[in-house]
Tab-separated table of C-alpha atoms in Angstrom:
chain	number	residue	atom	x	y	z
A	271	UNK	CA	-59.621	117.287	107.009
A	272	UNK	CA	-60.702	120.389	109.509
A	273	UNK	CA	-56.147	120.269	110.413
A	274	UNK	CA	-55.817	120.617	106.954
A	275	UNK	CA	-57.991	123.262	105.601
A	276	UNK	CA	-56.511	125.415	109.492
A	277	UNK	CA	-53.430	124.811	108.533
A	278	UNK	CA	-54.460	125.924	104.832
A	279	UNK	CA	-55.669	129.122	105.832
A	280	UNK	CA	-53.111	129.984	107.994
A	281	UNK	CA	-50.847	129.544	105.568
A	282	UNK	CA	-51.954	131.287	102.975
A	283	UNK	CA	-52.872	134.686	105.400
A	284	UNK	CA	-49.176	133.872	106.544
A	285	UNK	CA	-48.408	134.651	103.087
A	286	UNK	CA	-50.520	137.254	102.326
A	287	UNK	CA	-48.995	138.545	105.782
A	288	UNK	CA	-45.335	138.561	103.896
A	289	UNK	CA	-45.496	139.229	100.297
A	290	UNK	CA	-43.260	140.270	97.776
A	291	UNK	CA	-41.080	143.673	98.559
A	292	UNK	CA	-37.858	144.944	96.540
A	293	UNK	CA	-36.264	148.494	97.270
A	294	UNK	CA	-33.211	150.292	97.019
A	295	UNK	CA	-31.407	152.741	98.647
A	296	UNK	CA	-27.905	154.537	98.155
A	297	UNK	CA	-25.125	157.059	100.066
A	298	UNK	CA	-23.514	158.762	97.576
A	299	UNK	CA	-23.600	159.294	94.012
A	300	UNK	CA	-22.916	157.245	91.233
A	301	UNK	CA	-19.700	157.413	90.026
A	302	UNK	CA	-19.379	159.273	86.683
A	303	UNK	CA	-17.454	157.240	84.383
A	304	UNK	CA	-15.946	160.181	81.861
A	305	UNK	CA	-15.127	162.257	85.614
A	306	UNK	CA	-12.736	159.109	86.396
A	307	UNK	CA	-11.106	158.760	83.054
A	308	UNK	CA	-10.102	162.412	82.796
A	309	UNK	CA	-8.091	161.430	85.790
A	310	UNK	CA	-4.897	161.309	84.856
A	311	UNK	CA	-1.591	160.548	86.143
A	312	UNK	CA	1.580	163.088	85.931
A	313	UNK	CA	-0.982	165.933	84.844
A	314	UNK	CA	-4.423	165.958	87.167
A	315	UNK	CA	-3.983	167.912	90.194
A	316	UNK	CA	-5.294	167.734	93.865
A	317	UNK	CA	-7.761	170.604	93.036
A	318	UNK	CA	-9.062	169.337	89.367
A	319	UNK	CA	-9.365	166.495	91.184
A	320	UNK	CA	-11.769	167.752	93.773
A	321	UNK	CA	-13.098	169.921	90.743
A	322	UNK	CA	-14.413	166.712	89.100
A	323	UNK	CA	-15.739	164.612	92.181
A	324	UNK	CA	-15.988	167.235	94.820
A	325	UNK	CA	-14.322	166.689	98.212
A	326	UNK	CA	-13.029	163.178	99.048
A	327	UNK	CA	-14.744	161.439	101.612
A	328	UNK	CA	-11.692	160.842	103.378
A	329	UNK	CA	-7.662	161.781	103.585
A	330	UNK	CA	-5.327	159.289	104.010
A	331	UNK	CA	-1.615	159.776	104.400
A	332	UNK	CA	-0.580	156.317	102.877
A	333	UNK	CA	4.336	156.169	102.238
A	334	UNK	CA	3.933	160.006	102.658
A	335	UNK	CA	1.894	160.092	99.813
A	336	UNK	CA	-2.187	161.969	100.310
A	337	UNK	CA	-4.436	159.859	99.116
A	338	UNK	CA	-7.997	160.936	98.512
A	339	UNK	CA	-11.005	158.226	99.335
A	340	UNK	CA	-13.753	158.472	97.928
A	341	UNK	CA	-16.392	156.183	98.607
A	342	UNK	CA	-20.859	155.020	98.040
A	343	UNK	CA	-22.864	152.176	99.173
A	344	UNK	CA	-25.567	150.766	97.239
A	345	UNK	CA	-28.059	148.799	99.362
A	346	UNK	CA	-30.584	146.507	97.386
A	347	UNK	CA	-33.252	144.010	98.864
A	348	UNK	CA	-35.820	141.853	98.218
A	349	UNK	CA	-38.317	139.902	100.130
A	350	UNK	CA	-40.046	137.254	99.058
A	351	UNK	CA	-43.156	135.154	101.266
A	352	UNK	CA	-40.844	134.723	104.291
A	353	UNK	CA	-37.494	135.183	102.789
A	354	UNK	CA	-35.119	138.413	103.077
A	355	UNK	CA	-32.289	138.783	101.778
A	356	UNK	CA	-30.354	142.581	101.442
A	357	UNK	CA	-27.068	142.601	99.467
A	358	UNK	CA	-24.861	145.880	99.626
A	359	UNK	CA	-22.148	147.160	97.976
A	360	UNK	CA	-19.962	149.556	97.910
A	361	UNK	CA	-17.696	151.603	95.165
A	362	UNK	CA	-14.316	153.199	95.748
A	363	UNK	CA	-12.191	154.917	94.847
A	364	UNK	CA	-8.436	155.504	95.594
A	365	UNK	CA	-6.238	159.225	94.045
A	366	UNK	CA	-2.715	158.725	95.057
A	367	UNK	CA	-0.978	162.020	94.468
A	368	UNK	CA	2.838	162.978	94.687
A	369	UNK	CA	4.797	165.393	96.591
A	370	UNK	CA	3.889	167.963	94.241
A	371	UNK	CA	0.128	167.705	94.736
A	372	UNK	CA	-0.088	165.686	91.308
A	373	UNK	CA	-2.187	162.773	90.593
A	374	UNK	CA	0.465	159.946	90.866
A	375	UNK	CA	-2.161	156.785	90.748
A	376	UNK	CA	-5.915	156.332	90.562
A	377	UNK	CA	-7.373	152.554	91.739
A	378	UNK	CA	-11.664	152.206	90.794
A	379	UNK	CA	-13.185	149.051	92.263
A	380	UNK	CA	-16.567	148.981	91.064
A	381	UNK	CA	-18.658	146.299	92.564
A	382	UNK	CA	-22.563	147.711	92.888
A	383	UNK	CA	-22.304	147.107	89.242
A	384	UNK	CA	-22.892	143.417	89.897
A	385	UNK	CA	-25.397	143.942	92.674
A	386	UNK	CA	-28.342	142.364	92.353
A	387	UNK	CA	-31.644	141.480	94.215
A	388	UNK	CA	-31.984	138.485	95.648
A	389	UNK	CA	-34.657	137.165	98.078
A	390	UNK	CA	-33.179	133.239	98.553
A	391	UNK	CA	-31.005	133.791	101.453
A	392	UNK	CA	-29.475	130.108	101.708
A	393	UNK	CA	-26.449	129.299	99.875
A	394	UNK	CA	-23.717	131.601	98.804
Q	216	UNK	CA	-10.282	156.760	112.026
Q	217	UNK	CA	-11.738	157.727	108.645
Q	218	UNK	CA	-11.226	153.482	107.883
Q	219	UNK	CA	-12.448	153.375	111.360
Q	220	UNK	CA	-15.725	154.796	109.795
Q	221	UNK	CA	-16.028	153.467	107.360
Q	222	UNK	CA	-15.862	149.785	108.940
Q	223	UNK	CA	-18.324	151.755	111.599
Q	224	UNK	CA	-20.818	152.269	108.624
Q	225	UNK	CA	-20.767	149.347	107.383
Q	226	UNK	CA	-21.837	147.351	110.604
Q	227	UNK	CA	-24.494	149.598	111.057
Q	228	UNK	CA	-25.985	148.863	107.343
Q	229	UNK	CA	-25.988	145.490	108.451
Q	230	UNK	CA	-27.278	145.537	111.509
Q	231	UNK	CA	-30.593	147.515	109.819
Q	232	UNK	CA	-30.943	145.585	107.020
Q	233	UNK	CA	-31.085	142.354	109.818
Q	234	UNK	CA	-33.409	144.513	112.350
Q	235	UNK	CA	-35.345	145.247	109.159
Q	236	UNK	CA	-36.129	141.631	108.951
Q	237	UNK	CA	-40.071	142.567	108.776
Q	238	UNK	CA	-43.637	141.124	110.121
Q	239	UNK	CA	-44.111	137.914	109.333
Q	240	UNK	CA	-44.762	135.228	111.779
Q	241	UNK	CA	-41.637	133.421	110.264
Q	242	UNK	CA	-38.945	134.340	107.967
Q	243	UNK	CA	-34.971	133.896	107.283
Q	244	UNK	CA	-33.105	136.910	106.351
Q	245	UNK	CA	-29.837	137.328	104.609
Q	246	UNK	CA	-27.598	140.449	104.690
Q	247	UNK	CA	-24.462	140.233	102.888
Q	248	UNK	CA	-21.881	143.162	102.135
Q	249	UNK	CA	-20.077	142.814	98.784
Q	250	UNK	CA	-19.097	139.698	97.571
Q	251	UNK	CA	-16.903	137.097	98.855
Q	252	UNK	CA	-12.904	137.030	97.786
Q	253	UNK	CA	-12.216	132.600	97.512
Q	254	UNK	CA	-9.198	131.104	97.649
Q	255	UNK	CA	-8.562	131.155	93.995
Q	256	UNK	CA	-8.878	134.332	93.637
Q	257	UNK	CA	-5.986	135.353	95.457
Q	258	UNK	CA	-3.886	132.333	94.931
Q	259	UNK	CA	-2.157	134.820	92.334
Q	260	UNK	CA	-0.575	136.058	95.405
Q	261	UNK	CA	3.360	135.265	96.408
Q	262	UNK	CA	4.426	137.134	99.664
Q	263	UNK	CA	7.756	138.967	99.063
Q	264	UNK	CA	7.249	138.343	94.905
Q	265	UNK	CA	3.378	139.954	94.169
Q	266	UNK	CA	3.607	143.592	93.810
Q	267	UNK	CA	1.084	146.112	94.560
Q	268	UNK	CA	-0.208	146.060	90.704
Q	269	UNK	CA	-0.691	142.829	89.974
Q	270	UNK	CA	-3.117	142.589	93.218
Q	271	UNK	CA	-4.821	146.026	92.263
Q	272	UNK	CA	-5.161	145.291	88.609
Q	273	UNK	CA	-6.698	141.410	89.380
Q	274	UNK	CA	-8.623	142.509	93.246
Q	275	UNK	CA	-9.235	145.955	92.128
Q	276	UNK	CA	-9.855	149.020	94.615
Q	277	UNK	CA	-10.202	147.459	98.188
Q	278	UNK	CA	-12.418	148.697	100.830
Q	279	UNK	CA	-10.414	150.432	103.349
Q	280	UNK	CA	-6.400	151.139	102.779
Q	281	UNK	CA	-4.295	151.835	105.815
Q	282	UNK	CA	-0.260	153.158	106.519
Q	283	UNK	CA	1.626	151.065	108.399
Q	284	UNK	CA	5.455	152.153	109.934
Q	285	UNK	CA	6.363	149.178	107.445
Q	286	UNK	CA	3.751	150.476	104.170
Q	287	UNK	CA	0.849	149.334	103.362
Q	288	UNK	CA	-2.665	147.330	104.329
Q	289	UNK	CA	-4.887	147.123	101.853
Q	290	UNK	CA	-8.030	144.793	103.589
Q	291	UNK	CA	-11.421	143.820	101.119
Q	292	UNK	CA	-14.713	144.023	103.773
Q	293	UNK	CA	-17.105	140.877	103.280
Q	294	UNK	CA	-19.480	140.261	106.370
Q	295	UNK	CA	-22.423	137.557	105.825
Q	296	UNK	CA	-25.344	138.090	108.325
Q	297	UNK	CA	-27.508	136.117	109.056
Q	298	UNK	CA	-30.903	135.444	110.846
Q	299	UNK	CA	-33.911	133.708	111.538
Q	300	UNK	CA	-37.119	134.650	114.023
Q	301	UNK	CA	-40.474	132.718	114.668
Q	302	UNK	CA	-43.569	133.830	116.106
Q	303	UNK	CA	-44.687	130.928	118.338
Q	304	UNK	CA	-47.955	132.944	118.784
Q	305	UNK	CA	-49.149	134.104	115.706
Q	306	UNK	CA	-51.553	131.366	115.050
Q	307	UNK	CA	-53.524	132.573	118.000
Q	308	UNK	CA	-54.580	135.263	115.811
Q	309	UNK	CA	-57.466	132.630	114.942
Q	310	UNK	CA	-57.941	131.577	118.419
Q	311	UNK	CA	-61.770	134.343	119.211
Q	312	UNK	CA	-61.146	135.853	121.991
Q	313	UNK	CA	-57.565	134.839	122.647
Q	314	UNK	CA	-56.805	137.118	119.525
Q	315	UNK	CA	-57.506	140.451	121.691
Q	316	UNK	CA	-55.003	139.496	123.630
Q	317	UNK	CA	-51.014	139.884	123.555
Q	318	UNK	CA	-49.790	136.308	122.669
Q	319	UNK	CA	-46.518	137.105	120.648
Q	320	UNK	CA	-43.793	133.982	121.539
Q	321	UNK	CA	-40.803	135.304	118.848
Q	322	UNK	CA	-38.222	133.697	118.967
Q	323	UNK	CA	-34.854	135.194	117.249
Q	324	UNK	CA	-31.678	134.642	116.483
Q	325	UNK	CA	-29.071	135.569	113.749
Q	326	UNK	CA	-25.261	136.913	113.384
Q	327	UNK	CA	-23.040	138.718	111.195
Q	328	UNK	CA	-20.088	137.110	110.562
Q	329	UNK	CA	-16.933	138.132	108.239
Q	330	UNK	CA	-14.577	137.195	105.856
Q	331	UNK	CA	-12.515	140.510	104.966
Q	332	UNK	CA	-9.137	139.701	102.759
Q	333	UNK	CA	-5.918	141.270	104.071
Q	334	UNK	CA	-2.949	141.952	101.902
Q	335	UNK	CA	0.024	143.939	103.458
Q	336	UNK	CA	2.498	145.663	101.973
Q	337	UNK	CA	6.291	146.601	102.276
Q	338	UNK	CA	7.127	150.246	101.057
Q	339	UNK	CA	8.509	149.034	97.523
Q	340	UNK	CA	4.453	147.377	97.256
Q	341	UNK	CA	5.902	143.189	97.146
Q	342	UNK	CA	3.186	142.027	99.259
Q	343	UNK	CA	4.461	141.074	103.093
Q	344	UNK	CA	1.604	138.794	103.709
Q	345	UNK	CA	-1.588	138.244	102.861
Q	346	UNK	CA	-4.746	136.192	104.640
Q	347	UNK	CA	-8.693	135.867	105.345
Q	348	UNK	CA	-9.960	136.682	108.495
Q	349	UNK	CA	-11.750	133.721	109.004
Q	350	UNK	CA	-15.109	134.721	111.572
Q	351	UNK	CA	-17.555	134.016	109.180
Q	352	UNK	CA	-18.875	130.984	111.392
Q	353	UNK	CA	-20.695	133.780	113.202
Q	354	UNK	CA	-22.964	133.752	110.353
Q	355	UNK	CA	-25.782	130.806	110.707
Q	356	UNK	CA	-29.708	130.373	110.620
Q	357	UNK	CA	-30.258	129.492	114.318
Q	358	UNK	CA	-33.740	130.481	116.488
Q	359	UNK	CA	-33.027	129.394	119.723
Q	360	UNK	CA	-31.755	132.282	121.590
Q	361	UNK	CA	-30.183	131.131	124.472
Q	362	UNK	CA	-27.296	129.054	125.786
Q	363	UNK	CA	-28.978	126.201	126.808
Q	364	UNK	CA	-32.473	124.460	127.062
Q	365	UNK	CA	-33.391	127.156	129.478
Q	366	UNK	CA	-33.959	130.677	128.997
């Protein structure tokens, strides 16, 4: 019985020492839907893209095309008792330009909108 | 180079998440970057037939695009980190004078696995090859940090 009570107190202390926490962090600002949708293939220029979204995070050359890459990351962390889970996701926006510096293609991947606060670390 | 920086940053964020496991006497921590793509999600891709637009429409923008001499390579990152730690000395916090002496006996272990999906396109935008990196085995909850039974 004494051992049981001792274990119970230890368990309660463990719970108290761990507790519960939620935190969130962002790297970069969220892409505005209207800013992304206002980039038009065959019309918008590189200067207008920079005016809308700011300077790109990186510039690549792919298949003789200039490509602006914008990205942001979001982190959601949750701790419940002794279980912690940290979920991270990124949004990526690529803007391809033709030889005249006009938008040829826009690709946007939004993964942060599905990011959840989870604490259970097991399973999928 | 920026792509390399992006990958390094992702790993740094993962490492920071793993190190922020807290001060509980025992703890399981999991850190993931992005959602995993499953084989059924990419089953529609047939090398030589599937085109760039179809892949981008169905999978979304990749995390990394790189130009190659023959075309483009797109990477969809998925990292999964698992970490377990236990402090065997923690119960001594409740044992009178011993609680004032150093008494931590902490074992921690963790690993970060990757299962990045990579798809390469030729100069005409047709898929050349696609595949997963299959390097997720490093991600396991393990407590014993030593190679053998003796440290």
